[in-house]
Coordinates of C-alpha atoms (C1' of nucleotides) in Angstrom, one line a residue:
Chain A
X187 CA 0.1 -0.1 -0.1
X188 CA 2.6 2.6 1.1
X189 CA 5.3 2.5 -1.7
X190 CA 7.7 4.7 0.2
X191 CA 7.6 2.5 3.2
X192 CA 7.9 -0.7 1.0
X193 CA 11.0 0.9 -0.5
X194 CA 12.4 1.5 3.0
X195 CA 11.4 -1.8 4.2
X196 CA 13.1 -3.7 1.4
X197 CA 16.3 -1.7 1.4
X198 CA 18.1 -4.7 2.7
X199 CA 16.9 -7.0 -0.1
X200 CA 18.4 -4.7 -2.8
X201 CA 21.6 -5.1 -4.8
X202 CA 24.4 -2.5 -4.5
X203 CA 23.2 -0.3 -7.6
X204 CA 19.3 -1.0 -6.7
X205 CA 20.1 0.4 -3.3
X206 CA 21.7 3.6 -5.0
X207 CA 18.4 4.0 -6.9
X208 CA 16.4 3.6 -3.7
X209 CA 18.5 6.2 -2.1
X210 CA 17.9 8.7 -4.9
X211 CA 14.2 7.9 -4.6
X212 CA 13.9 8.5 -0.9
X213 CA 16.0 11.6 -1.2
X214 CA 13.1 13.3 -3.0
X215 CA 10.2 11.2 -3.9
X216 CA 8.3 14.2 -5.4
X217 CA 11.0 14.7 -8.0
X218 CA 10.9 11.0 -9.2
X219 CA 7.4 11.5 -10.5
X220 CA 8.4 13.9 -13.2
X221 CA 11.5 12.0 -14.4
X222 CA 12.4 9.4 -17.0
X223 CA 14.4 6.1 -16.5
X224 CA 17.3 7.9 -18.4
X225 CA 17.6 10.8 -16.0
X226 CA 17.0 8.9 -12.7
X227 CA 19.7 6.4 -14.1
X228 CA 22.1 9.2 -14.5
X229 CA 21.3 10.7 -11.2
X230 CA 21.8 7.5 -9.4
X231 CA 24.8 6.7 -11.4
X232 CA 23.5 3.4 -12.6
X233 CA 22.2 2.0 -16.1
X234 CA 18.8 2.3 -17.2
X235 CA 17.8 -1.4 -16.9
X236 CA 18.8 -1.3 -13.2
X237 CA 16.0 1.3 -12.6
X238 CA 13.6 -1.2 -14.2
X239 CA 15.0 -4.1 -12.0
X240 CA 14.5 -1.9 -9.0
X241 CA 10.9 -1.2 -9.6
X242 CA 10.2 -4.9 -10.3
X243 CA 12.1 -5.8 -7.0
X244 CA 9.8 -3.3 -5.2
X245 CA 6.8 -5.1 -6.5
X246 CA 5.8 -2.8 -9.3
X247 CA 5.1 -3.7 -12.9
X248 CA 7.7 -1.4 -14.1
X249 CA 8.9 2.2 -13.9
X250 CA 5.8 3.9 -15.0
X251 CA 3.8 1.7 -12.6
X252 CA 6.2 2.7 -9.9
X253 CA 5.9 6.5 -10.7
X254 CA 2.2 6.1 -10.6
X255 CA 2.0 4.6 -7.1
X256 CA 4.5 7.1 -5.8
X257 CA 2.3 9.9 -7.2
X258 CA -0.8 8.4 -5.5
X259 CA 1.2 7.9 -2.3
X260 CA 2.3 11.4 -2.1
X261 CA -0.9 12.9 -3.0
X262 CA -2.4 11.1 0.1
X263 CA 0.5 11.4 2.5
X264 CA 1.3 15.0 1.6
X265 CA -0.9 16.0 4.3
X266 CA 0.5 13.8 6.9
X267 CA 3.9 14.9 6.4
X268 CA 3.5 18.3 7.3
X269 CA 0.3 18.6 9.5
X270 CA 2.0 19.5 12.7
X271 CA 1.2 23.1 13.5
X272 CA 4.1 25.3 14.3
X273 CA 4.1 28.4 16.5
X274 CA 5.2 30.5 13.6
X275 CA 2.7 29.4 11.2
X276 CA 0.4 32.2 9.9
X277 CA -3.4 31.7 9.7
X278 CA -3.5 30.5 6.1
X279 CA -0.9 27.8 6.8
X280 CA -2.7 26.8 9.9
X281 CA -5.9 26.5 8.1
X282 CA -4.4 24.5 5.5
X283 CA -2.9 22.2 7.7
X284 CA -6.2 21.6 9.6
X285 CA -7.9 21.0 6.4
X286 CA -5.2 18.7 5.0
X287 CA -4.9 16.5 8.1
X288 CA -8.6 16.1 8.2
X289 CA -8.8 15.1 4.7
X290 CA -6.1 12.6 5.1
X291 CA -7.7 11.3 8.2
X292 CA -11.0 10.7 6.4
X293 CA -9.3 9.1 3.4
X294 CA -7.6 6.8 5.9
X295 CA -10.8 6.0 7.7
X296 CA -12.5 5.3 4.4
X297 CA -9.7 3.0 3.4
X298 CA -9.8 1.0 6.5
X299 CA -13.6 0.9 7.2
X300 CA -14.9 -2.5 8.3
X301 CA -18.0 -2.8 6.2
X302 CA -19.3 -5.8 7.9
X303 CA -19.4 -4.1 11.2
X304 CA -21.3 -1.1 9.7
X305 CA -23.8 -3.5 8.1
X306 CA -24.3 -5.1 11.4
X307 CA -24.9 -1.7 13.0
X308 CA -27.4 -0.7 10.6
X309 CA -29.4 -4.0 11.0
X310 CA -29.4 -3.5 14.8
X311 CA -30.6 0.1 14.5
X312 CA -33.2 -0.8 12.0
X313 CA -35.0 -3.1 14.5
X314 CA -34.3 -1.0 17.5
X315 CA -37.2 -0.1 19.8
X316 CA -35.1 3.0 21.1
X317 CA -31.7 4.3 20.2
X318 CA -29.5 6.2 22.7
X319 CA -26.4 8.1 21.8
X320 CA -23.7 8.5 24.5
X321 CA -20.4 10.3 24.6
X322 CA -18.5 12.8 26.8
X323 CA -16.4 15.8 25.9
X324 CA -15.8 16.2 22.2
X325 CA -17.7 12.9 21.8
X326 CA -20.7 14.4 23.2
X327 CA -21.2 16.8 20.3
X328 CA -20.8 13.7 17.9
X329 CA -23.4 11.9 20.0
X330 CA -25.6 15.1 19.8
X331 CA -25.2 15.3 16.1
X332 CA -26.1 11.7 15.6
X333 CA -29.2 12.0 17.7
X334 CA -30.2 15.1 15.5
X335 CA -29.9 12.9 12.5
X336 CA -32.0 10.1 13.8
X337 CA -34.6 12.5 15.1
X338 CA -35.8 12.8 11.4
X339 CA -36.9 9.1 11.6
X340 CA -39.6 7.5 13.8
X341 CA -37.4 5.4 16.1
X342 CA -37.1 7.3 19.3
X343 CA -33.6 8.7 19.6
X344 CA -32.2 10.2 22.7
X345 CA -29.2 12.0 23.7
X346 CA -27.8 13.8 26.8
X347 CA -24.5 15.2 27.9
X348 CA -25.4 14.6 31.4
X349 CA -23.6 11.8 33.2
X350 CA -26.4 10.9 35.4
X351 CA -29.1 11.1 32.7
X352 CA -27.0 8.8 30.6
X353 CA -26.5 6.5 33.4
X354 CA -30.2 6.4 34.2
X355 CA -31.0 5.8 30.5
X356 CA -28.5 2.9 30.4
X357 CA -29.9 1.4 33.6
X358 CA -33.4 1.6 32.1
X359 CA -32.5 0.0 28.9
X360 CA -34.2 -3.2 27.7
X361 CA -33.3 -5.9 25.1
X362 CA -34.0 -4.4 21.8
X363 CA -32.9 -1.1 22.9
X364 CA -29.6 0.0 21.1
X365 CA -27.0 2.1 22.7
X366 CA -24.4 3.9 20.6
X367 CA -21.3 4.9 22.5
X368 CA -18.8 7.5 21.0
X369 CA -15.3 7.6 22.3
X370 CA -12.3 7.8 20.1
X371 CA -9.8 6.2 22.4
X372 CA -12.3 3.9 24.2
X373 CA -10.8 4.7 27.5
X374 CA -13.3 7.2 29.0
X375 CA -14.1 5.6 32.3
X376 CA -17.6 7.0 32.7
X377 CA -18.6 5.7 29.2
X378 CA -17.2 2.4 29.8
X379 CA -19.5 2.2 33.0
X380 CA -22.4 3.1 30.9
X381 CA -21.8 0.8 28.4
X382 CA -21.4 -2.0 30.9
X383 CA -24.8 -1.1 32.5
X384 CA -26.4 -1.3 29.0
X385 CA -24.6 -4.5 28.1
X386 CA -25.8 -6.1 31.5
X387 CA -29.3 -5.2 30.7
X388 CA -28.9 -6.9 27.3
X389 CA -29.4 -3.9 25.4
X390 CA -27.4 -3.9 22.1
X391 CA -24.2 -1.8 22.6
X392 CA -22.5 -0.4 19.6
X393 CA -19.2 1.2 20.0
X394 CA -17.7 4.0 17.7
X395 CA -14.4 3.6 19.2
X396 CA -10.9 2.0 19.1
X397 CA -10.8 -1.9 18.6
X398 CA -9.5 -3.7 21.6
X399 CA -10.0 -0.7 23.9
X400 CA -11.7 -1.1 27.3
X401 CA -15.0 0.3 25.9
X402 CA -14.9 -2.3 23.2
X403 CA -15.3 -5.0 25.8
X404 CA -18.9 -4.0 26.5
X405 CA -19.8 -3.6 22.8
X406 CA -21.7 -6.0 20.6
X407 CA -20.3 -4.4 17.5
X408 CA -17.3 -1.9 17.2
X409 CA -16.7 0.3 14.4
X410 CA -13.4 2.1 14.5
X411 CA -12.3 5.1 12.7
X412 CA -8.5 4.5 12.6
X413 CA -7.3 8.1 12.7
X414 CA -3.6 8.4 13.5
X415 CA -2.9 9.8 16.9
X416 CA -0.8 12.7 15.7
X417 CA -3.6 14.4 13.8
X418 CA -5.2 15.3 17.1
X419 CA -2.9 17.6 18.8
X420 CA -4.2 19.6 21.6
X421 CA -7.8 18.5 21.2
X422 CA -9.7 16.0 19.2
X423 CA -10.4 17.3 15.8
X424 CA -9.8 14.9 13.0
X425 CA -11.0 11.9 14.9
X426 CA -14.4 13.6 15.7
X427 CA -15.0 14.5 12.2
X428 CA -14.2 11.0 11.1
X429 CA -16.8 9.7 13.5
X430 CA -19.4 12.2 12.2
X431 CA -18.8 11.3 8.7
X432 CA -19.2 7.6 9.8
X433 CA -22.4 8.5 11.5
X434 CA -23.6 10.1 8.1
X435 CA -22.8 6.9 6.3
X436 CA -24.7 4.8 8.9
X437 CA -27.6 7.3 8.7
X438 CA -27.7 6.9 4.9
X439 CA -27.6 3.2 5.1
X440 CA -30.3 3.2 7.7
X441 CA -32.4 5.4 5.7
X442 CA -32.0 3.1 2.6
X443 CA -32.7 0.1 4.5
X444 CA -36.2 1.6 5.5
X445 CA -37.1 1.7 1.8
X446 CA -39.6 3.9 0.0
X447 CA -41.6 5.1 3.0
X448 CA -38.7 6.7 4.6
X449 CA -37.9 8.9 1.6
X450 CA -41.4 10.3 1.7
X451 CA -40.9 10.9 5.4
X452 CA -37.8 12.8 4.8
X453 CA -39.3 14.8 2.1
X454 CA -42.1 15.6 4.4
X455 CA -39.8 16.8 7.1
X456 CA -38.0 18.9 4.6
X457 CA -41.1 20.5 3.3
X458 CA -42.2 20.9 6.8
X459 CA -39.2 23.0 7.6
X460 CA -39.7 25.3 4.5
X461 CA -41.7 28.0 6.3
X462 CA -38.7 28.5 8.8
X463 CA -36.5 29.6 6.0
X464 CA -36.4 32.5 3.5
X465 CA -37.0 31.3 0.0
X466 CA -33.8 30.9 -2.3
X467 CA -33.5 33.9 -4.7
Chain B
X147 CA -5.9 21.6 -8.9
X148 CA -8.9 19.3 -9.3
X149 CA -8.3 17.8 -12.6
X150 CA -11.7 16.0 -12.7
X151 CA -13.5 19.2 -12.0
X152 CA -11.5 21.0 -14.7
X153 CA -12.5 18.5 -17.2
X154 CA -16.1 19.0 -16.3
X155 CA -15.8 22.8 -16.3
X156 CA -14.1 23.1 -19.6
X157 CA -16.5 20.5 -21.3
X158 CA -18.0 23.3 -23.3
X159 CA -14.6 24.5 -24.7
X160 CA -13.8 21.1 -26.2
X161 CA -14.1 20.0 -29.7
X162 CA -16.5 17.3 -30.7
X163 CA -13.8 14.4 -30.6
X164 CA -12.1 16.0 -27.5
X165 CA -15.6 15.9 -25.9
X166 CA -15.9 12.1 -26.6
X167 CA -12.3 11.7 -24.9
X168 CA -13.6 13.8 -21.9
X169 CA -16.7 11.6 -21.6
X170 CA -14.6 8.5 -21.5
X171 CA -12.3 10.0 -18.8
X172 CA -15.3 11.0 -16.6
X173 CA -17.0 7.7 -17.2
X174 CA -14.1 6.0 -15.2
X175 CA -11.2 8.0 -14.2
X176 CA -9.6 5.3 -12.4
X177 CA -9.2 3.2 -15.5
X178 CA -7.5 6.0 -17.4
X179 CA -4.5 5.9 -15.1
X180 CA -3.3 2.4 -16.4
X181 CA -4.0 3.1 -20.1
X182 CA -2.0 4.2 -23.1
X183 CA -3.0 6.9 -25.6
X184 CA -3.6 4.1 -28.1
X185 CA -6.1 2.3 -26.0
X186 CA -7.8 5.3 -24.8
X187 CA -8.0 6.6 -28.5
X188 CA -9.6 3.2 -29.5
X189 CA -12.1 3.4 -26.5
X190 CA -13.1 7.0 -27.3
X191 CA -13.2 6.2 -31.1
X192 CA -10.8 8.9 -31.9
X193 CA -7.1 9.2 -33.2
X194 CA -4.2 9.3 -30.8
X195 CA -3.2 12.7 -31.4
X196 CA -6.7 13.8 -30.3
X197 CA -5.9 12.4 -26.8
X198 CA -2.8 14.4 -26.6
X199 CA -4.7 17.7 -27.9
X200 CA -7.3 17.1 -25.3
X201 CA -4.7 17.0 -22.4
X202 CA -3.1 20.2 -23.6
X203 CA -6.5 21.9 -23.9
X204 CA -7.3 20.9 -20.4
X205 CA -4.1 22.4 -19.2
X206 CA -1.6 19.4 -19.1
X207 CA 1.7 19.1 -20.6
X208 CA 0.8 15.9 -22.2
X209 CA -0.9 12.7 -21.6
X210 CA 1.5 11.2 -19.1
X211 CA 1.2 14.5 -17.1
X212 CA -2.6 14.2 -17.4
X213 CA -2.4 10.7 -16.0
X214 CA -0.3 11.7 -13.2
X215 CA -2.6 14.6 -12.1
X216 CA -5.5 12.2 -12.4
X217 CA -3.8 9.6 -10.2
X218 CA -2.9 12.2 -7.6
X219 CA -6.4 13.7 -7.5
X220 CA -7.9 10.1 -7.3
X221 CA -5.7 9.2 -4.4
X222 CA -6.8 12.2 -2.6
X223 CA -10.3 11.0 -3.0
X224 CA -11.7 14.2 -4.0
X225 CA -12.8 13.1 -7.3
X226 CA -16.1 11.6 -7.0
X227 CA -18.1 14.0 -8.9
X228 CA -21.4 12.3 -9.0
X229 CA -22.0 10.6 -5.5
X230 CA -25.8 10.6 -5.6
X231 CA -27.0 7.7 -3.6
X232 CA -29.3 5.3 -5.4
X233 CA -32.1 3.0 -4.0
X234 CA -30.2 0.0 -4.9
X235 CA -27.0 0.8 -3.6
X236 CA -25.5 -1.5 -0.9
X237 CA -24.2 -0.6 2.4
X238 CA -20.5 -0.5 1.3
X239 CA -21.3 1.6 -1.8
X240 CA -23.3 4.0 0.4
X241 CA -20.7 4.3 2.8
X242 CA -18.1 5.0 0.2
X243 CA -20.3 7.6 -1.6
X244 CA -20.8 9.5 1.7
X245 CA -17.1 9.6 2.4
X246 CA -16.1 10.6 -1.0
X247 CA -18.6 13.3 -1.2
X248 CA -17.5 14.6 2.2
X249 CA -14.0 14.4 1.1
X250 CA -14.7 16.3 -2.1
X251 CA -16.7 18.9 -0.3
X252 CA -13.9 19.5 2.3
X253 CA -11.3 19.7 -0.6
X254 CA -13.5 22.1 -2.3
X255 CA -14.0 24.3 0.8
X256 CA -10.2 24.3 1.3
X257 CA -9.7 25.5 -2.0
X258 CA -12.2 28.4 -2.0
X259 CA -11.6 29.6 1.5
X260 CA -11.4 33.4 2.1
X261 CA -8.3 33.4 4.3
X262 CA -8.8 37.3 5.0
X263 CA -12.2 36.6 6.4
X264 CA -10.8 34.0 8.7
X265 CA -8.1 36.1 9.8
X266 CA -10.6 39.0 10.7
X267 CA -12.7 36.3 12.5
X268 CA -9.8 35.2 14.6
X269 CA -8.8 38.7 15.6
X270 CA -12.4 39.5 16.6
X271 CA -12.5 36.5 18.7
X272 CA -9.1 37.2 20.3
X273 CA -10.4 40.3 21.8
X274 CA -13.9 39.2 22.5
X275 CA -15.5 39.8 26.0
X276 CA -17.8 36.8 25.4
X277 CA -18.5 34.5 22.5
X278 CA -21.9 33.2 21.6
X279 CA -22.5 30.2 19.2
X280 CA -25.9 30.2 17.6
X281 CA -27.5 27.9 15.1
X282 CA -30.7 25.7 14.5
X283 CA -31.2 22.2 13.5
X284 CA -28.0 20.8 12.0
X285 CA -26.2 24.0 12.5
X286 CA -27.2 23.7 16.2
X287 CA -24.6 20.7 16.7
X288 CA -22.0 22.7 14.8
X289 CA -22.5 25.6 17.2
X290 CA -22.4 23.3 20.1
X291 CA -19.3 21.9 18.9
X292 CA -17.8 25.2 18.5
X293 CA -18.6 26.1 22.1
X294 CA -17.1 22.9 23.3
X295 CA -13.8 23.8 21.7
X296 CA -13.8 27.4 22.9
X297 CA -14.6 26.1 26.4
X298 CA -11.1 25.1 26.7
X299 CA -9.9 28.6 26.6
X300 CA -10.7 31.5 29.3
X301 CA -13.0 33.6 27.1
X302 CA -16.6 32.8 28.2
X303 CA -18.2 30.8 25.4
X304 CA -22.0 30.2 25.3
X305 CA -24.3 28.0 23.3
X306 CA -28.0 27.1 23.6
X307 CA -30.3 25.4 21.0
X308 CA -33.3 27.1 22.6
X309 CA -34.7 29.9 20.4
X310 CA -35.5 32.0 23.5
X311 CA -32.3 31.7 25.2
X312 CA -30.5 32.5 22.1
X313 CA -32.8 35.6 21.5
X314 CA -32.3 36.9 25.2
X315 CA -28.4 36.4 24.8
X316 CA -28.5 38.4 21.5
X317 CA -30.6 41.1 23.3
X318 CA -28.0 41.4 26.1
X319 CA -25.2 41.4 24.0
X320 CA -22.9 44.5 24.1
X321 CA -20.1 45.9 22.0
X322 CA -17.1 43.7 22.3
X323 CA -19.3 40.7 22.5
X324 CA -18.8 38.4 19.3
X325 CA -21.7 36.2 18.1
X326 CA -21.1 33.4 15.8
X327 CA -23.9 32.4 13.6
X328 CA -24.1 29.0 11.7
X329 CA -26.3 28.3 8.8
X330 CA -25.4 26.7 5.5
X331 CA -27.9 28.5 3.4
X332 CA -28.2 31.6 5.5
X333 CA -32.0 31.6 5.1
X334 CA -33.1 30.5 8.5
X335 CA -35.5 33.0 9.6
X336 CA -35.0 32.8 13.4
X337 CA -31.2 33.0 13.1
X338 CA -31.4 36.0 11.0
X339 CA -33.5 37.7 13.6
X340 CA -31.0 36.8 16.3
X341 CA -28.1 38.1 14.2
X342 CA -29.9 41.3 13.6
X343 CA -30.5 41.7 17.3
X344 CA -26.9 41.3 18.0
X345 CA -26.0 43.6 15.1
X346 CA -28.2 46.3 16.4
X347 CA -26.6 46.0 19.8
X348 CA -23.4 46.6 18.3
X349 CA -21.9 43.2 18.9
X350 CA -19.6 41.8 16.3
X351 CA -21.6 39.2 14.4
X352 CA -19.7 36.6 12.5
X353 CA -21.5 34.4 9.9
X354 CA -20.5 31.0 9.0
X355 CA -22.8 31.0 6.1
X356 CA -23.5 31.6 2.4
X357 CA -22.3 35.0 1.0
X358 CA -25.0 37.3 0.0
X359 CA -27.6 35.5 2.0
X360 CA -30.2 37.2 4.1
X361 CA -28.1 36.3 7.1
X362 CA -25.1 37.9 5.7
X363 CA -26.5 41.2 5.9
X364 CA -26.3 41.3 9.5
X365 CA -22.8 40.1 9.7
X366 CA -19.7 42.0 10.0
X367 CA -17.7 39.1 8.7
X368 CA -18.8 36.1 6.5
X369 CA -17.0 33.0 6.0
X370 CA -18.5 30.7 3.5
X371 CA -18.0 27.0 2.9
X372 CA -18.9 26.6 -0.7
X373 CA -20.2 23.2 -0.5
X374 CA -22.1 22.2 -3.6
X375 CA -25.9 21.8 -3.0
X376 CA -26.0 18.2 -4.4
X377 CA -23.8 16.8 -1.7
X378 CA -26.6 17.2 0.8
X379 CA -29.3 15.1 -0.4
X380 CA -32.0 14.6 2.3
X381 CA -30.2 16.2 5.2
X382 CA -27.2 18.5 5.7
X383 CA -24.2 16.3 5.8
X384 CA -21.1 17.4 3.9
X385 CA -21.9 21.1 4.6
X386 CA -22.1 20.6 8.3
X387 CA -18.7 18.7 8.4
X388 CA -17.2 21.5 6.3
X389 CA -18.4 24.0 8.8
X390 CA -16.8 22.0 11.8
X391 CA -13.6 21.6 10.2
X392 CA -13.6 25.5 9.5
X393 CA -14.2 25.9 13.1
X394 CA -11.3 23.6 13.8
X395 CA -9.1 25.9 11.8
X396 CA -10.5 28.9 13.5
X397 CA -9.8 27.4 16.9
X398 CA -6.3 26.5 15.9
X399 CA -5.5 29.9 14.6
X400 CA -7.1 31.4 17.9
X401 CA -5.0 29.2 20.0
X402 CA -1.9 30.2 18.1
X403 CA -2.8 33.8 18.3
X404 CA -2.7 33.6 22.2
X405 CA 0.9 32.6 22.1
X406 CA 2.7 30.5 24.7
X407 CA 0.3 30.8 27.7
X408 CA -2.4 29.1 25.9
X409 CA -0.4 26.0 25.0
X410 CA 0.2 25.5 28.8
X411 CA -3.5 26.1 29.3
X412 CA -4.3 23.4 26.9
X413 CA -1.7 21.0 28.2
X414 CA -3.1 21.6 31.7
X415 CA -6.7 20.8 30.6
X416 CA -5.3 17.6 28.9
X417 CA -3.5 16.6 32.0
X418 CA -6.7 17.5 34.0
X419 CA -8.7 15.2 32.0
X420 CA -6.3 12.3 32.5
X421 CA -7.9 10.6 35.5
X422 CA -11.2 10.4 33.7
X423 CA -9.7 8.0 31.3
X424 CA -8.1 4.5 31.5
X425 CA -4.4 4.6 30.6
X426 CA -3.2 3.5 27.1
X427 CA -1.8 0.1 27.3
Chain C
dA252 C1' 41.9 -21.1 -8.1
dT253 C1' 38.1 -22.2 -10.6
dA254 C1' 33.3 -23.0 -11.2
dT255 C1' 29.0 -20.9 -10.5
dT256 C1' 26.0 -17.5 -9.5
dA257 C1' 24.5 -12.9 -9.3
dA258 C1' 24.8 -8.2 -10.8
dT259 C1' 25.4 -4.9 -14.1
dG260 C1' 25.8 -2.5 -18.4
dT261 C1' 25.6 -2.2 -23.7
dA262 C1' 23.1 -2.5 -27.6
dA263 C1' 18.7 -3.8 -29.6
dT264 C1' 13.8 -4.0 -29.5
dT265 C1' 9.6 -2.7 -28.5
dA266 C1' 6.3 0.5 -27.0
dA267 C1' 4.5 5.1 -26.1
dA268 C1' 3.9 9.7 -27.0
dT269 C1' 4.4 13.5 -29.7
dT270 C1' 4.9 16.2 -34.1
dA271 C1' 4.2 17.4 -38.9
dC272 C1' 1.4 17.6 -42.2
dA273 C1' -2.5 16.7 -45.2
dA274 C1' -7.4 15.8 -45.6
dA275 C1' -11.8 16.7 -44.0
dA276 C1' -15.3 19.2 -41.8
dA277 C1' -17.3 23.4 -40.2
dC278 C1' -18.2 28.1 -40.7
dG279 C1' -18.9 32.8 -42.8
dA280 C1' -19.4 36.1 -46.1
dA281 C1' -20.7 37.2 -50.6
Chain D
dT274 C1' -25.8 28.3 -52.4
dT275 C1' -20.7 28.6 -53.3
dC276 C1' -16.0 29.8 -52.4
dG277 C1' -12.5 30.9 -49.1
dT278 C1' -11.1 30.4 -44.5
dT279 C1' -10.6 28.3 -40.3
dT280 C1' -10.8 24.6 -37.4
dT281 C1' -10.8 19.8 -36.6
dT282 C1' -9.3 15.4 -37.3
dG283 C1' -6.5 11.6 -38.7
dT284 C1' -2.2 9.2 -41.1
dA285 C1' 2.3 8.8 -41.0
dA286 C1' 6.8 10.0 -39.4
dT287 C1' 9.5 11.0 -35.6
dT288 C1' 11.0 11.4 -31.1
dT289 C1' 11.3 9.7 -26.7
dA290 C1' 10.8 6.4 -23.1
dA291 C1' 10.9 1.8 -21.4
dT292 C1' 12.1 -2.9 -21.6
dT293 C1' 14.5 -7.1 -23.1
dA294 C1' 18.3 -10.0 -24.6
dC295 C1' 22.5 -10.9 -24.2
dA296 C1' 27.5 -10.2 -22.9
dT297 C1' 30.5 -8.8 -19.4
dT298 C1' 32.0 -8.1 -14.8
dA299 C1' 32.0 -9.1 -10.1
dA300 C1' 31.3 -11.8 -6.2
dT301 C1' 30.9 -16.2 -3.7
dA302 C1' 31.7 -20.7 -2.5
dT303 C1' 33.9 -25.1 -3.1

DNA sequence: ATATTAATGTAATTAAATTACAAAAACGAA
DNA sequence: TTCGTTTTTGTAATTTAATTACATTAATAT
């Protein structure tokens, strides 16, 4: 998947001159993209076929294929590389970095999504008697957002950012109720407690959280968002966004699972809100 | 920057056969990456030089350059032009479409951002006596989220999703207070009213909303997110996310503008929350 | 020290992209 | 319409790039 990493990993498998090529590649991957075998050969002080052999060894079909993979890699990873915010960044730079790191976090999440878990989540939600959304801190607004979305449908959807209210709701849950818990790390103690209460009451507990985390233990389904740690510096940003988009996807899947009637319902809600807006010009 | 979009935009400038090439490209951009001029020419039923002419017209150096740009674009995920959800899509497809359209909405927002307006917003916030975040419906959770973020700093930050509470807060605002209003369309009547109240009280009103909208009239600064309409089908999704990322960027800029002390403050908050979490293993 | 294997380069070949130019189509003005 | 002009398109030639075949050199083990 990650071609630059692959080159680094296989450095030891390479012959002397192939190694020279690798060095040249790692020196400035960006540059390789716009270069021909001939020029790269000259730069690395090897013959042209060696370039080709290098590409094959790395696992590519040939030099053009290698360039392509590199280009894709860099396009994706460009944001990762430079997403740390420095004290002397100006506003434009910071804005750009935030957007870029969010973009790459989302792209990463999309790539590593567990579709089976999502499918399972949707089928549980579809048959739910009642859906509760729980979370603390930054995850509270994710939970709030989720509740907002599900409010458009007919299944009762609740949310509170109050610990006690959440606890009571978990205590009063029954089989057939679904509890969705949000926590990026899965290590928030209060939330684990709540999840356990729901779990013990045989409600269905769904965790939008890290796999293998303490919270995950009390979940029937875990959907994780795989956002690299370093994207969230002082406060959760990218991870929160990833969770919200995940919920968007789940809501869309949920809506679709309901079939035709729900579309009319949604259209009705939209129409009903019309009067509270100025008409578009 | 966005090559697929460029192709779409310049569709009308193309000649008949160049148009055929464009169609072929838009049909399956992924496929083009691994194809030669000869094959693409055959697929589009044109001659090889036409492929080259097409690339030049679009603004590329040639076919290999076009392929490279396309590859990079696709890697970023910002390509999915038409992500309308169909009734017969399965869960994986829907999930993918939601992520893709969110990614492209974000990429689009990033590209069209008004950095001057953001800078102005940050400088107002920096000197604010009190910051209020207002919004209804889906924008309420964005406002909530914003309040959450700013709660980590020392400037008082308020939020409520209650109309009356918001109205009272606007009525009680003073010069030096900042009111941030969220509305994708800028046409929510209740919010316009609130913005006007604040405006009349000489509070600073910042609109995260559409330029030229009714809401924009009562804003001292407008930051718009330029998310294409069609990305939000039945409910606001991508636009909401774009607003949140925008807030992330503003928060980051805000934090940076405060200098060293705020970093310590943030670190302190983080440390203070430690006990409410299980330690990472 | 020599046989054997692996690594590398040279030269040839194949493939891909681009250019030059001519034919055809589209367009405008009389 | 009809003729001249411009634009579009394709054919063939050329250039550039990538790959292969094979010979040579270097490295390694017996």
